[in-house]
Short mmCIF file of C-alpha atoms in Angstrom, two decimals:
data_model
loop_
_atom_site.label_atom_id
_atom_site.label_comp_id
_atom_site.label_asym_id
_atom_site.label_seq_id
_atom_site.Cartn_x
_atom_site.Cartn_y
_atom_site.Cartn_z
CA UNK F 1463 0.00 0.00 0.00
CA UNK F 1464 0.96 3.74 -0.38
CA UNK F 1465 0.38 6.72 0.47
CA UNK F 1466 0.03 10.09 -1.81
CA UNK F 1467 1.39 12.77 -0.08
CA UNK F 1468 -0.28 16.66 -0.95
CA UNK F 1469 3.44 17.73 -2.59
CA UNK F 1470 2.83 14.71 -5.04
CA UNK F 1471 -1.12 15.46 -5.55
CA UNK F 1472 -0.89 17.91 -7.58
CA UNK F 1473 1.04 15.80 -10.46
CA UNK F 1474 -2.08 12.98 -9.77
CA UNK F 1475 -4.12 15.83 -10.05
CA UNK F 1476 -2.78 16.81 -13.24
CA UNK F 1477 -2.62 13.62 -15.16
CA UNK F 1478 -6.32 13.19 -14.28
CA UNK F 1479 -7.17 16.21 -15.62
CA UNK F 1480 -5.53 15.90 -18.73
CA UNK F 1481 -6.93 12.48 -18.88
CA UNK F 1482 -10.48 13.37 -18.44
CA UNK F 1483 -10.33 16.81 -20.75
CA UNK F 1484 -8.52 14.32 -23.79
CA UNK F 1485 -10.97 11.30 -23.17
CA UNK F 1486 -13.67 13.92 -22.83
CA UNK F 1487 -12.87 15.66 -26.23
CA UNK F 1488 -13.12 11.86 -27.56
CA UNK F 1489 -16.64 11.26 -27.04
CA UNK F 1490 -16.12 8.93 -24.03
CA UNK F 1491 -18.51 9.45 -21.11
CA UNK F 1492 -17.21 8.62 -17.15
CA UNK F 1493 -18.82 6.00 -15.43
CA UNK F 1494 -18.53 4.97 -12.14
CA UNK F 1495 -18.30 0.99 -10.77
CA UNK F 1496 -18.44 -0.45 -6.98
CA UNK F 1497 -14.98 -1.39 -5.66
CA UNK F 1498 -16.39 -4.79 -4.76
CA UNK F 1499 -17.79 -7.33 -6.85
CA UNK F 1500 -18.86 -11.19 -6.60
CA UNK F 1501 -15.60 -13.45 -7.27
CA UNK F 1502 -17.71 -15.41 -9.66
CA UNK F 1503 -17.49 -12.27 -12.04
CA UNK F 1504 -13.48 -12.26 -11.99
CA UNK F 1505 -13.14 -16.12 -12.44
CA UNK F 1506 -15.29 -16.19 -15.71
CA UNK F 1507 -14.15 -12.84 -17.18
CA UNK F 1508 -10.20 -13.55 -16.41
CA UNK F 1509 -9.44 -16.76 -16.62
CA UNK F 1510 -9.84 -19.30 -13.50
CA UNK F 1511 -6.04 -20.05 -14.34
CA UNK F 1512 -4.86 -16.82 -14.63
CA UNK F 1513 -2.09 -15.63 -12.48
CA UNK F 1514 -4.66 -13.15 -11.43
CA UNK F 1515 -7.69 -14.97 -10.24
CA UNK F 1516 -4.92 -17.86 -8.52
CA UNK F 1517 -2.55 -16.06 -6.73
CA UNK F 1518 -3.42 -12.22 -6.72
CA UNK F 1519 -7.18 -11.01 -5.69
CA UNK F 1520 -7.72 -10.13 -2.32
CA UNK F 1521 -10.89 -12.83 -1.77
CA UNK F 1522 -13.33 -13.25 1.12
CA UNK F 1523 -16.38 -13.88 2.40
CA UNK F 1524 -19.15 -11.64 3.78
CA UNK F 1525 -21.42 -12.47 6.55
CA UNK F 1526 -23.96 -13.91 4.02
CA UNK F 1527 -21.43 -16.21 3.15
CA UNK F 1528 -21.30 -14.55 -0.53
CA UNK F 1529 -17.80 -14.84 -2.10
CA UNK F 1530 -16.32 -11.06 -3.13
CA UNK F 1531 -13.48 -9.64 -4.67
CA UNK F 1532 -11.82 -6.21 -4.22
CA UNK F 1533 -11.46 -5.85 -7.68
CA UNK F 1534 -7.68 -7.05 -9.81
CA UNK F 1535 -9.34 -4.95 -12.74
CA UNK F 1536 -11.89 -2.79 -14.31
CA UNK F 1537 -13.29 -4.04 -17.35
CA UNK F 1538 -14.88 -6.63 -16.51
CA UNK F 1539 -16.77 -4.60 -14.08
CA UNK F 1540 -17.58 -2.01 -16.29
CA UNK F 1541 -19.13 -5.07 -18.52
CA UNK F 1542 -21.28 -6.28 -15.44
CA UNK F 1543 -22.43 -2.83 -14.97
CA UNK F 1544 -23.26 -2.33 -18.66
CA UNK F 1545 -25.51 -5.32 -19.14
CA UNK F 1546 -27.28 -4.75 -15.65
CA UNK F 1547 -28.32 -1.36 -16.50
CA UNK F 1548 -29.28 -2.50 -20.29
CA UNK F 1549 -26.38 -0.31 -21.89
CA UNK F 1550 -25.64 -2.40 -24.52
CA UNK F 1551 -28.64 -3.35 -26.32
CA UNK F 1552 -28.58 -2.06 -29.66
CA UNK F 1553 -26.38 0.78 -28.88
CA UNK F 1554 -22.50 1.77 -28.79
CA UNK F 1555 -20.85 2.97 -25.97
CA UNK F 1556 -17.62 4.94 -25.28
CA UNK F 1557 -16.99 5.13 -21.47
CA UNK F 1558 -13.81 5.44 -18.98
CA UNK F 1559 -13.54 4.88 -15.62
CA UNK F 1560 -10.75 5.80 -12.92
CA UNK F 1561 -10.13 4.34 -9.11
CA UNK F 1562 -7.66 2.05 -7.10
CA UNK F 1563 -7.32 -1.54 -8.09
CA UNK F 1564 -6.12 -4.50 -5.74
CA UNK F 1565 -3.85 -7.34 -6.01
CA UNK F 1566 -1.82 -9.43 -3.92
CA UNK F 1567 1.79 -9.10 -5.83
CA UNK F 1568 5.17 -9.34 -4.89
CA UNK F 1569 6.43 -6.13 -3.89
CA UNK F 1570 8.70 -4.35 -5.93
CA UNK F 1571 9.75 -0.67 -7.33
CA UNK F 1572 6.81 0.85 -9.44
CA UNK F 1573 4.01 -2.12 -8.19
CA UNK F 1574 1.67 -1.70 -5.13
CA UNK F 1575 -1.05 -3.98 -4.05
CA UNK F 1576 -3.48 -1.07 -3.66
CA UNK F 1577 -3.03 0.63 -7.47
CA UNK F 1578 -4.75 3.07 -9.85
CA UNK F 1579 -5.84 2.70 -13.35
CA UNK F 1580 -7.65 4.40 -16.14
CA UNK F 1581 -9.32 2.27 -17.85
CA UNK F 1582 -11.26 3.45 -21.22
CA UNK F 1583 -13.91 0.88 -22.84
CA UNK F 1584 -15.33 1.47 -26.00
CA UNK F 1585 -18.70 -1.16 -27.04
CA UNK F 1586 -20.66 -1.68 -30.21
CA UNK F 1587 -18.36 -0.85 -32.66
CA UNK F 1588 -16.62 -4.32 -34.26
CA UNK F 1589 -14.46 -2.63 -37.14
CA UNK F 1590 -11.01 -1.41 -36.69
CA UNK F 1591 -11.48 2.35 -36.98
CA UNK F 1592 -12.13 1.87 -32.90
CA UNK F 1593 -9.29 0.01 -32.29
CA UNK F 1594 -7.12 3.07 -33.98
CA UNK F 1595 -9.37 5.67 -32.21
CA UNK F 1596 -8.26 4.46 -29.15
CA UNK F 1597 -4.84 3.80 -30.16
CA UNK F 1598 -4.75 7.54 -31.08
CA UNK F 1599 -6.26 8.98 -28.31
CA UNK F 1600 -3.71 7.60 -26.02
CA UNK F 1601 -0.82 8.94 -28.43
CA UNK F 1602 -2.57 12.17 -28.31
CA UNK F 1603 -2.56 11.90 -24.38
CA UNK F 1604 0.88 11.58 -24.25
CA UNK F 1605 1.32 14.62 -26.14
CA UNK F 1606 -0.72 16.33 -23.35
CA UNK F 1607 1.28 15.31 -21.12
CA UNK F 1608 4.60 16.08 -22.69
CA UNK F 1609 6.15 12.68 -22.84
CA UNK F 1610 7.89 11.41 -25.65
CA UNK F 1611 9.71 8.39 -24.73
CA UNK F 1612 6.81 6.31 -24.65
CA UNK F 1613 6.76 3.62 -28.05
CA UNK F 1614 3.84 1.69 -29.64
CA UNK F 1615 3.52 -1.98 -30.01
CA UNK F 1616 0.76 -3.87 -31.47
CA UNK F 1617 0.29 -7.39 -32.24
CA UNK F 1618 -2.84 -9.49 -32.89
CA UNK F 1619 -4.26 -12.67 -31.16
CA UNK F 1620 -6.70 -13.51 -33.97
CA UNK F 1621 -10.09 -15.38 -32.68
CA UNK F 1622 -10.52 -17.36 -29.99
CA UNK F 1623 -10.91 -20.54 -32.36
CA UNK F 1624 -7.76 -19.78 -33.90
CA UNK F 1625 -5.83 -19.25 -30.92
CA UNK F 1626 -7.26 -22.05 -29.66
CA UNK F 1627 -5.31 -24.37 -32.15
CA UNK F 1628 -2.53 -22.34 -32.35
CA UNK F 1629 -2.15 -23.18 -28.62
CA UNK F 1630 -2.40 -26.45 -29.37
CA UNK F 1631 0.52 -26.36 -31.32
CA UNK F 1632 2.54 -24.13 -28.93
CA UNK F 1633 2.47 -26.89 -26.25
CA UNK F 1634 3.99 -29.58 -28.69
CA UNK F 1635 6.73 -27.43 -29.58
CA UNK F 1636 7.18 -26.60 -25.63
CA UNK F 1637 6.53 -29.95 -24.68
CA UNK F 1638 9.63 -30.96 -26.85
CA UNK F 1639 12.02 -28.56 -25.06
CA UNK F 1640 10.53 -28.97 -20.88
CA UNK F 1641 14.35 -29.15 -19.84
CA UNK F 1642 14.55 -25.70 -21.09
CA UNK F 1643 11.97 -24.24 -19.98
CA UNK F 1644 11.99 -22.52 -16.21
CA UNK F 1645 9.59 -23.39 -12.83
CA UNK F 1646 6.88 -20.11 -14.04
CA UNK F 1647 6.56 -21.50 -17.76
CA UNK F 1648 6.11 -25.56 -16.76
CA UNK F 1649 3.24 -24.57 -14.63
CA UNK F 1650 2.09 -22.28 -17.37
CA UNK F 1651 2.24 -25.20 -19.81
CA UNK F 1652 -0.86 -26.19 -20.11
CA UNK F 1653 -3.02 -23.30 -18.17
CA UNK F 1654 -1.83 -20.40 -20.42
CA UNK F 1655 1.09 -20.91 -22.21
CA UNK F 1656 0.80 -18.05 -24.51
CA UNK F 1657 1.84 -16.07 -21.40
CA UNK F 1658 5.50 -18.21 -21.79
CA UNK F 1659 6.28 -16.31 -24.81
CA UNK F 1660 6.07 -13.03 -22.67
CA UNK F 1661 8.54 -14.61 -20.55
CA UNK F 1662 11.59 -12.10 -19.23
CA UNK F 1663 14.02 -14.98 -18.69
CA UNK F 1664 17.01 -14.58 -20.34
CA UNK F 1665 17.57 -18.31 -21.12
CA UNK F 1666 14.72 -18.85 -22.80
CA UNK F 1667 14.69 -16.20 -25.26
CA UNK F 1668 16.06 -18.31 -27.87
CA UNK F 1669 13.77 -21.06 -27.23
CA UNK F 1670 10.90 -18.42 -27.55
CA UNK F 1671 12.32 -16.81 -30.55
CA UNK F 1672 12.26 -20.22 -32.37
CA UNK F 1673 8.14 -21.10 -31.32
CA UNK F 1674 5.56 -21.32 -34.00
CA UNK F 1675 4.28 -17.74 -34.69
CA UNK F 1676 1.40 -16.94 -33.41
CA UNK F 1677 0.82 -14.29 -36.32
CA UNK F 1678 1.33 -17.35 -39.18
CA UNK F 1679 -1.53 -19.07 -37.55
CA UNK F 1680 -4.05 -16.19 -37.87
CA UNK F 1681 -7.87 -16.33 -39.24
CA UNK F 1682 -8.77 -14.66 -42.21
CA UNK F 1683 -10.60 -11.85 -40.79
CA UNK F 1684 -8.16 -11.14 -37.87
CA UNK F 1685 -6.00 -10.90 -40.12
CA UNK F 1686 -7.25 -8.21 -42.60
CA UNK F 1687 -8.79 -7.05 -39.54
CA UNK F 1688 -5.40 -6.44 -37.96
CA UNK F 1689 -3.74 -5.15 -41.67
CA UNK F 1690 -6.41 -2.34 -41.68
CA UNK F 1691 -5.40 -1.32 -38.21
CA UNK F 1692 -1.64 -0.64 -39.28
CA UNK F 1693 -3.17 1.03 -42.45
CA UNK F 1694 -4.78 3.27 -40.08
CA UNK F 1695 -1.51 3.97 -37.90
CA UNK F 1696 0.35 4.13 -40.85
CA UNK F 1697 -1.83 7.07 -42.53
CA UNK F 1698 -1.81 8.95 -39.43
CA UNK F 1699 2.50 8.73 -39.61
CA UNK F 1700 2.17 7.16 -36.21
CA UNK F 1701 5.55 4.57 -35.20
CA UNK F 1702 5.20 2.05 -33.86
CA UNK F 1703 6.50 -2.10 -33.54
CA UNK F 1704 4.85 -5.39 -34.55
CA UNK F 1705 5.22 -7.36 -31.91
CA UNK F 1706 4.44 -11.06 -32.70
CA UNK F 1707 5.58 -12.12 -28.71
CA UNK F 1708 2.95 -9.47 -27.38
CA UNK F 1709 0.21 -11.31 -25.81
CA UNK F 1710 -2.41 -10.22 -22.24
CA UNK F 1711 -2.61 -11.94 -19.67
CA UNK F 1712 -6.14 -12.11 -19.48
CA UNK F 1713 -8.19 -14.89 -21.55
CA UNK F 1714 -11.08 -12.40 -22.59
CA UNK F 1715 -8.55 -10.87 -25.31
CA UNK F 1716 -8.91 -11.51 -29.16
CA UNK F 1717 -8.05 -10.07 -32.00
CA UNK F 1718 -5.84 -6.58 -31.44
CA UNK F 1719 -3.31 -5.68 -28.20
CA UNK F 1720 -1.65 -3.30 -27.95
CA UNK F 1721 1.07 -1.52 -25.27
CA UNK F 1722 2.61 1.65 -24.76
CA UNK F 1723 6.59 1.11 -23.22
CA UNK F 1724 9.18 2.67 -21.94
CA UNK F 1725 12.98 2.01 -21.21
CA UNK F 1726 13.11 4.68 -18.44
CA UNK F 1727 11.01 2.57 -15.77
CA UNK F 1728 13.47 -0.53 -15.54
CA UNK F 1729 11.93 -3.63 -15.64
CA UNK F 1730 8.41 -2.56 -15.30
CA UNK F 1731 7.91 -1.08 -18.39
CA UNK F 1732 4.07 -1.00 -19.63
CA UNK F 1733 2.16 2.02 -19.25
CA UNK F 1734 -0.64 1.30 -20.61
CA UNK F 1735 -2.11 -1.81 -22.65
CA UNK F 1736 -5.18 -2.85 -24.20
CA UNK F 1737 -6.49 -4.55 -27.06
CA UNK F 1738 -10.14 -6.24 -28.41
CA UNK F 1739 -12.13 -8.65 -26.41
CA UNK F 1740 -14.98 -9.41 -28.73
CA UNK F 1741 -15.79 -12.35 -26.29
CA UNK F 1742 -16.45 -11.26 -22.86
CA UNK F 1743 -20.14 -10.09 -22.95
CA UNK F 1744 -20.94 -12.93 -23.82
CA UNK F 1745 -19.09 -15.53 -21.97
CA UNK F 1746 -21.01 -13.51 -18.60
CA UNK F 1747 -24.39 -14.19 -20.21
CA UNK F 1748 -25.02 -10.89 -22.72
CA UNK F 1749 -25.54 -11.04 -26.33
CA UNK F 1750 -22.53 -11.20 -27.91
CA UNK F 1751 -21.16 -7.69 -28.06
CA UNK F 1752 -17.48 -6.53 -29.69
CA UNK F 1753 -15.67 -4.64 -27.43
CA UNK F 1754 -12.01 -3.13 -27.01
CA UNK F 1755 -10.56 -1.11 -24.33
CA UNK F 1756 -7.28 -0.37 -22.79
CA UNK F 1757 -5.94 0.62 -19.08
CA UNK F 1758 -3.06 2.61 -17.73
CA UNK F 1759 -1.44 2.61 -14.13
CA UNK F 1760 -1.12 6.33 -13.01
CA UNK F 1761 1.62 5.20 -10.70
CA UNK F 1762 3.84 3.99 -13.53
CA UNK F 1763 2.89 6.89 -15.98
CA UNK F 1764 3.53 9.76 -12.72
CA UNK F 1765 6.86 7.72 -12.12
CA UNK F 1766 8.21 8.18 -16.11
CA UNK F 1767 6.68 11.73 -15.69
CA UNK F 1768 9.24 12.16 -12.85
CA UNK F 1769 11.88 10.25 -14.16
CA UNK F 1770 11.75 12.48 -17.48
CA UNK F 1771 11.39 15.91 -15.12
CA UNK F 1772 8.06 16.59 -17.14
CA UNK F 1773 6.24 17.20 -13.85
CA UNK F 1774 4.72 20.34 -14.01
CA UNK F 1775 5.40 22.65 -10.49
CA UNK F 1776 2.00 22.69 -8.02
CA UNK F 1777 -0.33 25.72 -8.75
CA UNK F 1778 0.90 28.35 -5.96
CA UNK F 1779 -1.43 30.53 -4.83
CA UNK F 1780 -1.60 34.50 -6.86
CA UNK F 1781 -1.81 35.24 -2.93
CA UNK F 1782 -1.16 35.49 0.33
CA UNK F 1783 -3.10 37.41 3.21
CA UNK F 1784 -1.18 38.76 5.92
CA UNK F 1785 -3.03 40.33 9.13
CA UNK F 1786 -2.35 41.71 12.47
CA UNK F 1787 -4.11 43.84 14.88
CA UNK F 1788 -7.61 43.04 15.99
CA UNK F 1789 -9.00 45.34 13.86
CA UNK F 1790 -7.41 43.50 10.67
CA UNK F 1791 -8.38 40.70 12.28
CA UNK F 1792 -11.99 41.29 12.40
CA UNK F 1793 -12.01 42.09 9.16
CA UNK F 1794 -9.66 39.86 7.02
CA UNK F 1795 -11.11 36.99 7.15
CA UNK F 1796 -14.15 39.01 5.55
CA UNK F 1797 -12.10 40.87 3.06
CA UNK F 1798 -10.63 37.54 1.79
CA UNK F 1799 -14.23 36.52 1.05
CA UNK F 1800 -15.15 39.15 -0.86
CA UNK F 1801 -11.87 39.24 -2.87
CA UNK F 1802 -12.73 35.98 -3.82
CA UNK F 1803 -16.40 36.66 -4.84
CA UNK F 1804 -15.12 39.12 -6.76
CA UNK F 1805 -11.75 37.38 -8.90
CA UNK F 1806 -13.21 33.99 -9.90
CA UNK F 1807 -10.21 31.69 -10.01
CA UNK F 1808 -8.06 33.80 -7.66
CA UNK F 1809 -5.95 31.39 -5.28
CA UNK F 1810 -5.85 32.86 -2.39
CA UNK F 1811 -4.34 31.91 1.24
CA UNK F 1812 -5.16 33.73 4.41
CA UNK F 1813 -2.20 33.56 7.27
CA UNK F 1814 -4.70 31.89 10.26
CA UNK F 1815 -3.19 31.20 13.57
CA UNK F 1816 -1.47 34.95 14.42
CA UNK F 1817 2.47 35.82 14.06
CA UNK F 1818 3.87 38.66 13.72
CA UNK F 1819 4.85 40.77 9.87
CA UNK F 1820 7.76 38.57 9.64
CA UNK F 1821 6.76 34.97 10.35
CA UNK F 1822 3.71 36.50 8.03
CA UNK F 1823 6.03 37.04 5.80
CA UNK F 1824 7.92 33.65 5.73
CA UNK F 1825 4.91 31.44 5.20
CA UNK F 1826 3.72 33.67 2.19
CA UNK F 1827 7.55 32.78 0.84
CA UNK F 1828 6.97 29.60 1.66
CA UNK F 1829 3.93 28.77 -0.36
CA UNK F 1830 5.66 30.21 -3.53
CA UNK F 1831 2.39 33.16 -3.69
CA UNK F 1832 2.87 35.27 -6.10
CA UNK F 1833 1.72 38.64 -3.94
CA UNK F 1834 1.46 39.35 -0.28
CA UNK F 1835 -1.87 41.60 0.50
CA UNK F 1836 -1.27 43.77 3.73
CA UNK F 1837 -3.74 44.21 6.07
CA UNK F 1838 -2.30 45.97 9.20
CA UNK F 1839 -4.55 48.34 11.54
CA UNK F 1840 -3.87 51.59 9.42
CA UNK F 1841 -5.28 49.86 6.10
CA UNK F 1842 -8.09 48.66 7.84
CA UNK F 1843 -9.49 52.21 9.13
CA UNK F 1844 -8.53 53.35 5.72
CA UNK F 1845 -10.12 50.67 4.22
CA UNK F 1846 -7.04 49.71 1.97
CA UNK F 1847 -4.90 46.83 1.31
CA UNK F 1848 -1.08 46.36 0.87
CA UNK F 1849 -0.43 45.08 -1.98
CA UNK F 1850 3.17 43.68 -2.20
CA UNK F 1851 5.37 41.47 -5.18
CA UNK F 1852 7.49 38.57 -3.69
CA UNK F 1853 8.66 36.40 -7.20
CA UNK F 1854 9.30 39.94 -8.96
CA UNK F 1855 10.97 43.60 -8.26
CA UNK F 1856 8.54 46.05 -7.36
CA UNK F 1857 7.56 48.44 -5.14
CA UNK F 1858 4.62 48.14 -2.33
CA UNK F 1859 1.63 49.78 -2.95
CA UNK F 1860 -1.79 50.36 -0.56
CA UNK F 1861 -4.97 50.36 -3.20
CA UNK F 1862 -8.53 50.82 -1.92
CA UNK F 1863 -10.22 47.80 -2.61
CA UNK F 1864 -11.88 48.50 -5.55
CA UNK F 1865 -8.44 48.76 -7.24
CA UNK F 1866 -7.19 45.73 -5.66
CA UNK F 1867 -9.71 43.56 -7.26
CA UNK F 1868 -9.07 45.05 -10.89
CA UNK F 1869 -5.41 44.63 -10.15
CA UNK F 1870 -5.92 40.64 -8.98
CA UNK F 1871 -8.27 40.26 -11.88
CA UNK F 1872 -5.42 41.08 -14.38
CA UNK F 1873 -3.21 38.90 -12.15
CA UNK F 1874 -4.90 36.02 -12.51
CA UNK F 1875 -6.08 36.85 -16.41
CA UNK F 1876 -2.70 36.65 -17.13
#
């Protein structure tokens, strides 16, 4: 678990925003799922023999004896909620989602057991135009967000017949080479060894190099499905890397993953991946539905943000209120009120607490605001305000009010 401190809320604060204006601008619509949900849901959307649903969700039993799962993931939530509330009848949908996510993994630099995600779903739509929109709307994210050394791979798992068999042929070829293969990929073997060719082991990446390819085993229509994708990415100039050893984890993918990477993060390198899962609806019970989606971990992405000084600095306030004598104090926390009815979008701190001019004047430094506004017992029977620059030369000034307000309005125009 981990905490988020306020000096690092304001980069989570940013990202989100971005997120939400770029998703926003997309057509996609938020919507908002329980952080609990039956297990039953995970086991049939996942995979019962999935690293996920065996060794990671945090599982247990309510008083009713019902079986629930804080949740490993968020689609196929988001699924459950949109064939509850009859969202998918007949209709496409564009929706994204946001919140922690939970699972029970080794510890390590860049993973926590208590994570977020944004997760974007998109439903209805079966062509490949969808799969680029999405594709594009994350590269266009990135661009928001100033990073560049993010890279785009792609890959296709055809349909689930198809992979079916080329499974089948995967485990004879691995089957002929067990001695070479390590402790993770034997037990893999026969649960999910697609998930072997992902392997990070250095000693097998010869044996995986040499497997049957996944790509040469492809349907028809995946195929020209998957060809009209790269046309797409191709026409819009954007790079990026067939990767015929890209495959989820999750068995409710078909057709197109993708994944966004980085060198920068070490060994955990995904920001954010995704692809088609044309299946799911309907192995929970819906008419069959196509579907594609993707998800990305806002600890990883803040981390590369860091790691590539793209942070932007915390919004300080235009402001800061300084007071003393009880007749300023009377009124200040009045004036501050006003000032603020009157400059919409002024940030503005008042000093609370007493101290004198100086230690005033050191917390005003502190918070990095722009101004200090003075209001000692002369202004007050005046009925003026100090009005003093701390991040720039100038001189002190005391305005009436009136002028204050036009002056903070051009402040925080600017």
């Amino acid at each position: 678990m981990n905490d988020i401190l306020p000096e690092q809320t304001s980069t989570w604060q940013h990202v989100e925003a971005v997120a939400r204006a770029t998703l926003q601008d997309y057509g996609y619509q938020e919507i908002r799922m329980p952080i609990l949900e039956k297990t039953e849901l995970f086991k049939r959307s996942i995979g019962e023999v999935t690293d996920i649903v065996e060794k990671e969700m945090y599982t247990f039993e309510d008083r009713n004896g019902d079986s629930l799962t804080l949740r490993p993931e968020g689609t196929a939530g988001c699924v459950r909620a949109c064939m509850e509330q009859g969202l998918l009848y007949n209709q496409v949908q564009r929706l994204w989602y946001t919140g922690p996510m939970f699972r029970h993994e080794r510890p390590q630099k860049g993973r926590y057991r208590q994570f977020h995600q944004i997760g974007v779903e998109a439903f209805g739509m079966e062509g490949p135009d969808v799969d680029a929109e999405q594709i594009f709307m994350s590269a266009r994210l990135w661009r928001a967000l100033g990073l560049s050394e993010v890279r785009l791979e792609v890959n296709s798992l055809g349909s689930q017949e198809a992979r079916a068999a080329y499974k089948a042929i995967l485990v004879e070829y691995l089957e002929a080479h067990q001695d070479q293969l390590d402790e993770d990929s034997r037990r893999r073997l026969h649960s999910n060894p697609l998930r072997i060719l992902d392997s990070k082991n250095p000693d097998m990446q010869a044996l995986i190099e040499a497997a049957p390819k996944l790509a040469d085993h492809l349907d028809t229509e995946s195929r020209d499905h998957f060809q009209a994708l790269c046309g797409y990415l191709d026409a819009a100039g954007l790079a990026y890397r067939v990767n015929p050893r890209l495959v989820r984890g999750l068995d409710y993918y078909s057709r197109t993953v993708f994944e966004w990477v980085t060198d920068r993060l070490g060994a955990q390198g995904t920001v954010c991946a995704g692809g088609r899962y044309d299946g799911l609806v309907g192995w929970l019970g819906g008419k069959p539905t196509p579907a594609v989606g993707f998800a990305l971990g806002l600890e990883r992405l803040i981390a590369l943000l860091e790691t590539l000084e793209a942070v932007p600095p915390p919004p300080a306030p235009h402001a800061y209120l300084v007071v003393a004598g009880e007749a300023a104090l009377a009124q200040g926390a009045v004036l501050a009120e006003r000032l603020r009815d009157a400059v919409p979008g002024l940030r503005l701190q008042m000093n609370c607490g007493g101290g004198s001019f100086k230690s005033q004047f050191k917390k005003a430094d502190k918070c990095q605001a722009g101004y200090a506004l003075i209001l000692g017992e002369e202004e007050a029977a005046r009925g003026e305000i100090g009005l003093k620059p701390l991040r720039e030369t100038g001189e002190q000034r005391v305005l009436p009010e009136a002028e204050l307000i036009d002056h903070l309005t051009e402040i925080v125009n600017q």
